[in-house]
């Protein structure tokens, strides 16, 4: 439950939480009176395609301030911009825009990097992904993007069962990028080979032909990874229906 008091910050970090509404502070301290409002930690959105009526895709660089301001207005203080399957040129364009925004922050939510949803995805599980940009995994394309990104790409979703999928997975790991399993027809034996400290399963969907990962397959993969001790941490994005992981409905 909420506690009345004061939060003391020093150098951008929380120094203490004090019960007194007006704690003793140095004369130089700046005081912000919240006037009885609740103070909560800022939200961190790791999968956001846009906000405020704009999207993070190519050609929208001038919309970044509006997107970041919209996220901050509703409590998100840091965001990982996410784009759908795009051409290599469009991905590089987005990276340029994000780099400029990081160099001169426009205000609003802080940019954490880039989340690439594609383009190495299963056509049969593409969902809303643009078909014209889906293609088999190409190590050369992945390495070009990662080299230009210079650490800005933080997550990349792919279907590991596709030819050369694991060559791209290996390149992502070397670059410190989380390989997310999504828009995929991978079974348990394929998923477990990804082997990464964080299991990022994207789009656990209901049991239907258009589902990107059917609920049954998602449950089977996760339950077995948990039982085998492979999944130390899990981040699951469920945007339709529901899923049950390790016996817990979410």
Tab-separated table of N, CA and C in Angstrom, residues 23-184:
chain	number	residue	atom	x	y	z
A	23	UNK	N	11.944	16.010	4.904
A	23	UNK	CA	13.184	15.619	5.576
A	23	UNK	C	14.207	16.747	5.533
A	24	UNK	N	15.167	16.675	6.440
A	24	UNK	CA	16.232	17.668	6.447
A	24	UNK	C	17.126	17.440	5.236
A	25	UNK	N	17.307	18.483	4.445
A	25	UNK	CA	18.088	18.392	3.223
A	25	UNK	C	19.047	19.567	3.141
A	26	UNK	N	20.118	19.409	2.357
A	26	UNK	CA	21.042	20.536	2.167
A	26	UNK	C	20.304	21.719	1.531
A	27	UNK	N	20.726	22.955	1.827
A	27	UNK	CA	20.058	24.139	1.268
A	27	UNK	C	20.017	24.131	-0.257
A	28	UNK	N	20.980	23.461	-0.882
A	28	UNK	CA	21.048	23.465	-2.350
A	28	UNK	C	20.096	22.451	-2.991
A	29	UNK	N	19.436	21.633	-2.169
A	29	UNK	CA	18.564	20.580	-2.716
A	29	UNK	C	17.327	21.182	-3.371
A	30	UNK	N	16.961	20.618	-4.517
A	30	UNK	CA	15.719	21.027	-5.185
A	30	UNK	C	14.587	20.162	-4.661
A	31	UNK	N	13.456	20.769	-4.343
A	31	UNK	CA	12.318	20.047	-3.771
A	31	UNK	C	11.149	20.096	-4.742
A	32	UNK	N	10.622	18.923	-5.052
A	32	UNK	CA	9.448	18.812	-5.911
A	32	UNK	C	8.298	18.286	-5.061
A	33	UNK	N	7.283	19.092	-4.884
A	33	UNK	CA	6.131	18.708	-4.074
A	33	UNK	C	5.118	17.993	-4.963
A	34	UNK	N	4.906	16.684	-4.714
A	34	UNK	CA	3.972	15.898	-5.523
A	34	UNK	C	2.519	16.147	-5.136
A	35	UNK	N	2.294	16.888	-4.083
A	35	UNK	CA	0.945	17.291	-3.649
A	35	UNK	C	-0.005	16.095	-3.495
A	36	UNK	N	0.496	15.073	-2.798
A	36	UNK	CA	-0.351	13.931	-2.481
A	36	UNK	C	-0.473	12.891	-3.576
A	37	UNK	N	0.147	13.120	-4.714
A	37	UNK	CA	0.073	12.128	-5.778
A	37	UNK	C	0.931	10.915	-5.446
A	38	UNK	N	0.684	9.814	-6.163
A	38	UNK	CA	1.468	8.601	-5.954
A	38	UNK	C	2.716	8.626	-6.838
A	39	UNK	N	3.822	8.217	-6.256
A	39	UNK	CA	5.082	8.115	-6.986
A	39	UNK	C	5.392	6.638	-7.195
A	40	UNK	N	5.516	6.234	-8.445
A	40	UNK	CA	5.779	4.827	-8.762
A	40	UNK	C	6.983	4.731	-9.694
A	41	UNK	N	7.623	3.554	-9.762
A	41	UNK	CA	8.725	3.389	-10.717
A	41	UNK	C	8.223	3.564	-12.145
A	42	UNK	N	9.057	4.117	-13.003
A	42	UNK	CA	8.687	4.265	-14.405
A	42	UNK	C	8.588	2.909	-15.085
A	43	UNK	N	7.678	2.795	-16.031
A	43	UNK	CA	7.523	1.555	-16.783
A	43	UNK	C	8.592	1.470	-17.871
A	44	UNK	N	8.985	0.246	-18.209
A	44	UNK	CA	9.958	0.001	-19.275
A	44	UNK	C	9.284	-0.882	-20.315
A	45	UNK	N	9.117	-0.363	-21.519
A	45	UNK	CA	8.424	-1.088	-22.590
A	45	UNK	C	9.460	-1.648	-23.563
A	46	UNK	N	9.571	-2.962	-23.618
A	46	UNK	CA	10.571	-3.618	-24.460
A	46	UNK	C	10.047	-3.991	-25.834
A	47	UNK	N	8.758	-3.731	-26.088
A	47	UNK	CA	8.205	-4.080	-27.401
A	47	UNK	C	7.123	-3.065	-27.741
A	48	UNK	N	7.543	-1.965	-28.354
A	48	UNK	CA	6.601	-0.895	-28.689
A	48	UNK	C	6.840	-0.478	-30.134
A	49	UNK	N	5.784	-0.539	-30.946
A	49	UNK	CA	5.911	-0.174	-32.356
A	49	UNK	C	5.703	1.324	-32.596
A	50	UNK	N	5.270	2.043	-31.582
A	50	UNK	CA	5.070	3.479	-31.743
A	50	UNK	C	4.248	4.032	-30.596
A	51	UNK	N	3.597	5.154	-30.843
A	51	UNK	CA	2.776	5.794	-29.821
A	51	UNK	C	2.356	7.174	-30.298
A	52	UNK	N	1.287	7.686	-29.715
A	52	UNK	CA	0.834	9.014	-30.083
A	52	UNK	C	0.417	9.136	-31.534
A	53	UNK	N	-0.033	8.030	-32.126
A	53	UNK	CA	-0.466	8.058	-33.516
A	53	UNK	C	0.651	7.945	-34.534
A	54	UNK	N	1.894	7.700	-34.081
A	54	UNK	CA	3.040	7.560	-34.987
A	54	UNK	C	3.697	6.203	-34.753
A	55	UNK	N	4.556	5.778	-35.690
A	55	UNK	CA	5.261	4.505	-35.513
A	55	UNK	C	6.764	4.714	-35.681
A	56	UNK	N	7.536	3.724	-35.247
A	56	UNK	CA	8.993	3.827	-35.260
A	56	UNK	C	9.608	3.442	-36.609
A	57	UNK	N	8.802	3.095	-37.592
A	57	UNK	CA	9.320	2.609	-38.861
A	57	UNK	C	10.025	3.664	-39.687
A	58	UNK	N	10.570	3.219	-40.833
A	58	UNK	CA	11.290	4.113	-41.739
A	58	UNK	C	10.385	5.255	-42.186
A	59	UNK	N	10.986	6.418	-42.357
A	59	UNK	CA	10.230	7.578	-42.800
A	59	UNK	C	9.520	8.333	-41.699
A	60	UNK	N	9.706	7.884	-40.439
A	60	UNK	CA	9.000	8.506	-39.317
A	60	UNK	C	9.959	9.145	-38.323
A	61	UNK	N	11.192	9.419	-38.772
A	61	UNK	CA	12.183	9.972	-37.853
A	61	UNK	C	11.730	11.242	-37.165
A	62	UNK	N	10.979	12.099	-37.896
A	62	UNK	CA	10.523	13.345	-37.294
A	62	UNK	C	9.415	13.133	-36.275
A	63	UNK	N	8.887	11.897	-36.210
A	63	UNK	CA	7.829	11.608	-35.251
A	63	UNK	C	8.328	11.102	-33.916
A	64	UNK	N	9.652	10.908	-33.782
A	64	UNK	CA	10.199	10.371	-32.534
A	64	UNK	C	9.846	11.215	-31.307
A	65	UNK	N	9.991	12.531	-31.338
A	65	UNK	CA	9.642	13.311	-30.135
A	65	UNK	C	8.204	13.090	-29.688
A	66	UNK	N	7.272	13.010	-30.643
A	66	UNK	CA	5.862	12.814	-30.282
A	66	UNK	C	5.645	11.429	-29.684
A	67	UNK	N	6.310	10.415	-30.240
A	67	UNK	CA	6.166	9.055	-29.717
A	67	UNK	C	6.704	8.973	-28.295
A	68	UNK	N	7.900	9.492	-28.087
A	68	UNK	CA	8.532	9.412	-26.770
A	68	UNK	C	7.754	10.216	-25.735
A	69	UNK	N	7.207	11.353	-26.153
A	69	UNK	CA	6.400	12.154	-25.233
A	69	UNK	C	5.122	11.426	-24.847
A	70	UNK	N	4.504	10.719	-25.817
A	70	UNK	CA	3.276	9.976	-25.524
A	70	UNK	C	3.536	8.868	-24.521
A	71	UNK	N	4.643	8.167	-24.668
A	71	UNK	CA	4.974	7.098	-23.714
A	71	UNK	C	5.207	7.673	-22.321
A	72	UNK	N	5.949	8.761	-22.244
A	72	UNK	CA	6.236	9.356	-20.938
A	72	UNK	C	4.963	9.848	-20.263
A	73	UNK	N	4.041	10.356	-21.047
A	73	UNK	CA	2.797	10.890	-20.482
A	73	UNK	C	2.001	9.824	-19.748
A	74	UNK	N	2.145	8.576	-20.184
A	74	UNK	CA	1.386	7.489	-19.552
A	74	UNK	C	2.256	6.599	-18.668
A	75	UNK	N	3.444	7.095	-18.279
A	75	UNK	CA	4.228	6.410	-17.265
A	75	UNK	C	5.379	5.572	-17.753
A	76	UNK	N	5.618	5.504	-19.063
A	76	UNK	CA	6.753	4.739	-19.583
A	76	UNK	C	7.956	5.663	-19.667
A	77	UNK	N	9.001	5.346	-18.918
A	77	UNK	CA	10.178	6.215	-18.886
A	77	UNK	C	11.307	5.722	-19.774
A	78	UNK	N	11.225	4.475	-20.238
A	78	UNK	CA	12.237	3.938	-21.150
A	78	UNK	C	11.545	2.978	-22.111
A	79	UNK	N	11.939	3.040	-23.377
A	79	UNK	CA	11.258	2.242	-24.394
A	79	UNK	C	12.276	1.645	-25.358
A	80	UNK	N	11.982	0.437	-25.830
A	80	UNK	CA	12.806	-0.221	-26.841
A	80	UNK	C	12.012	-0.197	-28.148
A	81	UNK	N	12.260	0.796	-29.024
A	81	UNK	CA	11.518	0.885	-30.274
A	81	UNK	C	11.572	-0.421	-31.059
A	82	UNK	N	10.427	-0.821	-31.586
A	82	UNK	CA	10.299	-2.087	-32.293
A	82	UNK	C	9.754	-1.837	-33.686
A	83	UNK	N	10.357	-2.484	-34.690
A	83	UNK	CA	9.855	-2.354	-36.052
A	83	UNK	C	9.574	-3.736	-36.625
A	84	UNK	N	8.595	-3.790	-37.514
A	84	UNK	CA	8.243	-5.047	-38.168
A	84	UNK	C	9.277	-5.346	-39.241
A	85	UNK	N	9.114	-6.491	-39.918
A	85	UNK	CA	10.029	-6.884	-40.985
A	85	UNK	C	10.160	-5.752	-42.001
A	86	UNK	N	11.391	-5.396	-42.312
A	86	UNK	CA	11.671	-4.278	-43.215
A	86	UNK	C	12.852	-4.635	-44.100
A	87	UNK	N	13.099	-3.821	-45.100
A	87	UNK	CA	14.270	-4.024	-45.953
A	87	UNK	C	15.523	-3.609	-45.178
A	88	UNK	N	16.705	-4.124	-45.570
A	88	UNK	CA	17.936	-3.704	-44.888
A	88	UNK	C	18.114	-2.190	-44.901
A	89	UNK	N	17.776	-1.548	-46.010
A	89	UNK	CA	17.928	-0.098	-46.120
A	89	UNK	C	17.021	0.630	-45.131
A	90	UNK	N	15.791	0.141	-44.964
A	90	UNK	CA	14.864	0.770	-44.025
A	90	UNK	C	15.325	0.577	-42.585
A	91	UNK	N	15.878	-0.598	-42.294
A	91	UNK	CA	16.388	-0.843	-40.942
A	91	UNK	C	17.528	0.123	-40.635
A	92	UNK	N	18.428	0.332	-41.598
A	92	UNK	CA	19.532	1.259	-41.391
A	92	UNK	C	19.019	2.685	-41.219
A	93	UNK	N	17.965	3.049	-41.938
A	93	UNK	CA	17.378	4.381	-41.793
A	93	UNK	C	16.841	4.588	-40.388
A	94	UNK	N	16.164	3.573	-39.855
A	94	UNK	CA	15.635	3.666	-38.492
A	94	UNK	C	16.778	3.781	-37.488
A	95	UNK	N	17.823	3.002	-37.692
A	95	UNK	CA	18.976	3.065	-36.789
A	95	UNK	C	19.598	4.458	-36.798
A	96	UNK	N	19.701	5.077	-37.962
A	96	UNK	CA	20.264	6.431	-38.032
A	96	UNK	C	19.416	7.407	-37.211
A	97	UNK	N	18.099	7.302	-37.367
A	97	UNK	CA	17.205	8.206	-36.637
A	97	UNK	C	17.324	8.004	-35.135
A	98	UNK	N	17.416	6.747	-34.700
A	98	UNK	CA	17.518	6.471	-33.267
A	98	UNK	C	18.861	6.939	-32.718
A	99	UNK	N	19.911	6.786	-33.499
A	99	UNK	CA	21.224	7.260	-33.052
A	99	UNK	C	21.219	8.775	-32.872
A	100	UNK	N	20.585	9.479	-33.811
A	100	UNK	CA	20.502	10.932	-33.678
A	100	UNK	C	19.717	11.319	-32.429
A	101	UNK	N	18.638	10.578	-32.169
A	101	UNK	CA	17.807	10.884	-30.998
A	101	UNK	C	18.545	10.570	-29.700
A	102	UNK	N	19.376	9.530	-29.706
A	102	UNK	CA	20.152	9.225	-28.505
A	102	UNK	C	21.229	10.275	-28.265
A	103	UNK	N	21.814	10.778	-29.351
A	103	UNK	CA	22.867	11.788	-29.215
A	103	UNK	C	22.303	13.103	-28.696
A	104	UNK	N	21.083	13.440	-29.130
A	104	UNK	CA	20.415	14.663	-28.676
A	104	UNK	C	18.998	14.310	-28.247
A	105	UNK	N	18.839	13.775	-27.031
A	105	UNK	CA	17.522	13.308	-26.580
A	105	UNK	C	16.461	14.396	-26.691
A	106	UNK	N	15.332	14.076	-27.348
A	106	UNK	CA	14.268	15.074	-27.511
A	106	UNK	C	13.364	15.200	-26.293
A	107	UNK	N	13.643	14.439	-25.244
A	107	UNK	CA	12.765	14.431	-24.084
A	107	UNK	C	11.792	13.281	-24.159
A	108	UNK	N	11.019	13.091	-23.110
A	108	UNK	CA	10.096	11.959	-23.078
A	108	UNK	C	10.802	10.695	-22.641
A	109	UNK	N	10.254	9.555	-23.039
A	109	UNK	CA	10.838	8.265	-22.658
A	109	UNK	C	12.238	8.116	-23.254
A	110	UNK	N	13.102	7.429	-22.515
A	110	UNK	CA	14.480	7.219	-22.975
A	110	UNK	C	14.531	6.052	-23.958
A	111	UNK	N	15.295	6.186	-25.023
A	111	UNK	CA	15.450	5.125	-26.029
A	111	UNK	C	16.508	4.136	-25.549
A	112	UNK	N	16.148	2.854	-25.500
A	112	UNK	CA	17.058	1.823	-25.018
A	112	UNK	C	17.813	1.121	-26.135
A	113	UNK	N	17.417	1.333	-27.377
A	113	UNK	CA	18.048	0.626	-28.489
A	113	UNK	C	17.006	0.326	-29.540
A	114	UNK	N	17.126	-0.820	-30.190
A	114	UNK	CA	16.171	-1.211	-31.228
A	114	UNK	C	15.823	-2.683	-31.082
A	115	UNK	N	14.543	-2.978	-31.240
A	115	UNK	CA	14.020	-4.345	-31.225
A	115	UNK	C	13.591	-4.670	-32.656
A	116	UNK	N	14.259	-5.616	-33.290
A	116	UNK	CA	13.952	-5.997	-34.674
A	116	UNK	C	13.028	-7.206	-34.687
A	117	UNK	N	11.822	-7.021	-35.160
A	117	UNK	CA	10.880	-8.134	-35.309
A	117	UNK	C	10.937	-8.579	-36.774
A	118	UNK	N	11.865	-9.470	-37.083
A	118	UNK	CA	12.071	-9.892	-38.454
A	118	UNK	C	13.384	-9.343	-38.979
A	119	UNK	N	13.663	-9.608	-40.263
A	119	UNK	CA	12.750	-10.146	-41.293
A	119	UNK	C	12.797	-11.664	-41.476
A	120	UNK	N	13.596	-12.367	-40.633
A	120	UNK	CA	13.778	-13.803	-40.821
A	120	UNK	C	12.699	-14.583	-40.075
A	121	UNK	N	11.465	-14.513	-40.589
A	121	UNK	CA	10.308	-15.098	-39.919
A	121	UNK	C	9.630	-16.129	-40.811
A	122	UNK	N	8.834	-16.989	-40.183
A	122	UNK	CA	8.093	-18.006	-40.926
A	122	UNK	C	6.932	-17.363	-41.679
A	123	UNK	N	6.863	-17.622	-42.973
A	123	UNK	CA	5.767	-17.067	-43.770
A	123	UNK	C	4.428	-17.589	-43.268
A	124	UNK	N	4.392	-18.862	-42.859
A	124	UNK	CA	3.148	-19.456	-42.377
A	124	UNK	C	2.676	-18.878	-41.064
A	125	UNK	N	3.543	-18.190	-40.329
A	125	UNK	CA	3.187	-17.597	-39.031
A	125	UNK	C	3.457	-16.097	-39.039
A	126	UNK	N	3.271	-15.461	-40.195
A	126	UNK	CA	3.673	-14.066	-40.315
A	126	UNK	C	2.726	-13.104	-39.609
A	127	UNK	N	1.455	-13.504	-39.386
A	127	UNK	CA	0.523	-12.580	-38.756
A	127	UNK	C	0.399	-11.311	-39.583
A	128	UNK	N	0.676	-10.163	-38.968
A	128	UNK	CA	0.554	-8.880	-39.662
A	128	UNK	C	1.858	-8.438	-40.324
A	129	UNK	N	2.863	-9.297	-40.314
A	129	UNK	CA	4.142	-8.931	-40.921
A	129	UNK	C	4.001	-8.776	-42.434
A	130	UNK	N	4.624	-7.759	-43.032
A	130	UNK	CA	4.537	-7.562	-44.484
A	130	UNK	C	5.255	-8.680	-45.237
A	131	UNK	N	4.510	-9.391	-46.038
A	131	UNK	CA	5.044	-10.570	-46.736
A	131	UNK	C	6.242	-10.224	-47.616
A	132	UNK	N	6.219	-9.046	-48.246
A	132	UNK	CA	7.272	-8.711	-49.209
A	132	UNK	C	8.646	-8.592	-48.561
A	133	UNK	N	8.694	-8.421	-47.243
A	133	UNK	CA	9.984	-8.257	-46.578
A	133	UNK	C	10.465	-9.519	-45.867
A	134	UNK	N	9.641	-10.552	-45.819
A	134	UNK	CA	10.066	-11.784	-45.159
A	134	UNK	C	11.017	-12.540	-46.077
A	135	UNK	N	12.087	-13.055	-45.510
A	135	UNK	CA	13.054	-13.803	-46.312
A	135	UNK	C	13.818	-14.774	-45.421
A	136	UNK	N	14.466	-15.753	-46.036
A	136	UNK	CA	15.241	-16.716	-45.247
A	136	UNK	C	16.389	-16.014	-44.530
A	137	UNK	N	16.826	-16.556	-43.402
A	137	UNK	CA	17.955	-15.943	-42.686
A	137	UNK	C	19.192	-15.845	-43.574
A	138	UNK	N	19.817	-14.680	-43.541
A	138	UNK	CA	21.053	-14.452	-44.299
A	138	UNK	C	22.076	-13.866	-43.339
A	139	UNK	N	23.126	-14.605	-43.108
A	139	UNK	CA	24.142	-14.150	-42.164
A	139	UNK	C	24.738	-12.817	-42.599
A	140	UNK	N	24.938	-12.634	-43.894
A	140	UNK	CA	25.531	-11.389	-44.388
A	140	UNK	C	24.655	-10.194	-44.044
A	141	UNK	N	23.337	-10.334	-44.240
A	141	UNK	CA	22.418	-9.241	-43.912
A	141	UNK	C	22.449	-8.934	-42.417
A	142	UNK	N	22.425	-9.993	-41.599
A	142	UNK	CA	22.427	-9.806	-40.145
A	142	UNK	C	23.701	-9.112	-39.686
A	143	UNK	N	24.843	-9.547	-40.220
A	143	UNK	CA	26.115	-8.952	-39.805
A	143	UNK	C	26.230	-7.499	-40.250
A	144	UNK	N	25.664	-7.168	-41.408
A	144	UNK	CA	25.686	-5.783	-41.872
A	144	UNK	C	24.898	-4.892	-40.921
A	145	UNK	N	23.727	-5.361	-40.530
A	145	UNK	CA	22.890	-4.583	-39.612
A	145	UNK	C	23.569	-4.433	-38.256
A	146	UNK	N	24.110	-5.531	-37.725
A	146	UNK	CA	24.735	-5.496	-36.408
A	146	UNK	C	25.973	-4.610	-36.405
A	147	UNK	N	26.718	-4.632	-37.506
A	147	UNK	CA	27.907	-3.798	-37.590
A	147	UNK	C	27.537	-2.319	-37.593
A	148	UNK	N	26.528	-1.966	-38.380
A	148	UNK	CA	26.108	-0.566	-38.444
A	148	UNK	C	25.483	-0.132	-37.128
A	149	UNK	N	24.750	-1.037	-36.492
A	149	UNK	CA	24.039	-0.699	-35.248
A	149	UNK	C	24.994	-0.366	-34.127
A	150	UNK	N	26.168	-0.998	-34.132
A	150	UNK	CA	27.180	-0.725	-33.109
A	150	UNK	C	26.605	-0.845	-31.696
A	151	UNK	N	25.912	-1.954	-31.447
A	151	UNK	CA	25.376	-2.220	-30.114
A	151	UNK	C	23.968	-1.728	-29.873
A	152	UNK	N	23.365	-1.043	-30.841
A	152	UNK	CA	22.029	-0.496	-30.614
A	152	UNK	C	20.944	-1.546	-30.724
A	153	UNK	N	21.127	-2.579	-31.542
A	153	UNK	CA	20.126	-3.649	-31.627
A	153	UNK	C	20.226	-4.487	-30.360
A	154	UNK	N	19.116	-4.602	-29.641
A	154	UNK	CA	19.122	-5.326	-28.362
A	154	UNK	C	18.398	-6.660	-28.448
A	155	UNK	N	17.377	-6.746	-29.303
A	155	UNK	CA	16.592	-7.970	-29.470
A	155	UNK	C	16.295	-8.136	-30.955
A	156	UNK	N	16.343	-9.383	-31.437
A	156	UNK	CA	15.927	-9.661	-32.819
A	156	UNK	C	15.085	-10.928	-32.814
A	157	UNK	N	13.874	-10.819	-33.343
A	157	UNK	CA	12.975	-11.968	-33.432
A	157	UNK	C	13.206	-12.695	-34.746
A	158	UNK	N	13.307	-14.017	-34.660
A	158	UNK	CA	13.460	-14.828	-35.860
A	158	UNK	C	12.852	-16.203	-35.632
A	159	UNK	N	12.658	-16.927	-36.733
A	159	UNK	CA	12.184	-18.301	-36.681
A	159	UNK	C	13.413	-19.199	-36.817
A	160	UNK	N	13.896	-19.789	-35.730
A	160	UNK	CA	15.179	-20.501	-35.774
A	160	UNK	C	15.169	-21.750	-36.631
A	161	UNK	N	13.984	-22.264	-36.957
A	161	UNK	CA	13.934	-23.510	-37.743
A	161	UNK	C	14.246	-23.285	-39.217
A	162	UNK	N	14.253	-22.038	-39.661
A	162	UNK	CA	14.543	-21.765	-41.066
A	162	UNK	C	16.008	-22.041	-41.381
A	163	UNK	N	16.285	-22.342	-42.653
A	163	UNK	CA	17.661	-22.612	-43.068
A	163	UNK	C	18.567	-21.448	-42.674
A	164	UNK	N	19.719	-21.773	-42.110
A	164	UNK	CA	20.711	-20.789	-41.657
A	164	UNK	C	20.240	-19.998	-40.448
A	165	UNK	N	19.106	-20.386	-39.863
A	165	UNK	CA	18.609	-19.666	-38.702
A	165	UNK	C	19.594	-19.660	-37.549
A	166	UNK	N	20.254	-20.784	-37.312
A	166	UNK	CA	21.161	-20.864	-36.172
A	166	UNK	C	22.494	-20.176	-36.436
A	167	UNK	N	22.830	-19.953	-37.705
A	167	UNK	CA	24.017	-19.143	-38.000
A	167	UNK	C	23.752	-17.703	-37.585
A	168	UNK	N	22.524	-17.233	-37.830
A	168	UNK	CA	22.154	-15.885	-37.401
A	168	UNK	C	22.067	-15.820	-35.881
A	169	UNK	N	21.501	-16.858	-35.251
A	169	UNK	CA	21.431	-16.899	-33.788
A	169	UNK	C	22.823	-16.768	-33.185
A	170	UNK	N	23.799	-17.492	-33.753
A	170	UNK	CA	25.175	-17.424	-33.251
A	170	UNK	C	25.744	-16.019	-33.391
A	171	UNK	N	25.455	-15.357	-34.508
A	171	UNK	CA	25.937	-13.987	-34.711
A	171	UNK	C	25.300	-13.028	-33.710
A	172	UNK	N	24.014	-13.228	-33.421
A	172	UNK	CA	23.327	-12.384	-32.444
A	172	UNK	C	23.957	-12.550	-31.064
A	173	UNK	N	24.233	-13.779	-30.685
A	173	UNK	CA	24.838	-14.023	-29.376
A	173	UNK	C	26.207	-13.357	-29.267
A	174	UNK	N	27.001	-13.466	-30.333
A	174	UNK	CA	28.333	-12.848	-30.310
A	174	UNK	C	28.238	-11.342	-30.131
A	175	UNK	N	27.171	-10.752	-30.671
A	175	UNK	CA	26.992	-9.305	-30.586
A	175	UNK	C	26.262	-8.885	-29.313
A	176	UNK	N	25.888	-9.838	-28.465
A	176	UNK	CA	25.171	-9.510	-27.236
A	176	UNK	C	23.715	-9.180	-27.448
A	177	UNK	N	23.139	-9.654	-28.563
A	177	UNK	CA	21.735	-9.410	-28.893
A	177	UNK	C	20.898	-10.617	-28.471
A	178	UNK	N	19.750	-10.368	-27.848
A	178	UNK	CA	18.868	-11.470	-27.443
A	178	UNK	C	18.172	-12.028	-28.679
A	179	UNK	N	18.341	-13.326	-28.976
A	179	UNK	CA	17.607	-13.935	-30.084
A	179	UNK	C	16.215	-14.346	-29.609
A	180	UNK	N	15.187	-13.640	-30.064
A	180	UNK	CA	13.814	-13.929	-29.664
A	180	UNK	C	13.211	-14.968	-30.604
A	181	UNK	N	12.463	-15.891	-30.047
A	181	UNK	CA	11.795	-16.924	-30.834
A	181	UNK	C	10.378	-16.441	-31.117
A	182	UNK	N	10.054	-16.198	-32.374
A	182	UNK	CA	8.722	-15.685	-32.670
A	182	UNK	C	8.348	-15.820	-34.126
A	183	UNK	N	7.053	-15.722	-34.407
A	183	UNK	CA	6.534	-15.918	-35.768
A	183	UNK	C	7.191	-17.172	-36.342
A	184	UNK	N	7.053	-18.266	-35.622
A	184	UNK	CA	7.849	-19.457	-35.883
A	184	UNK	C	7.006	-20.717	-35.832
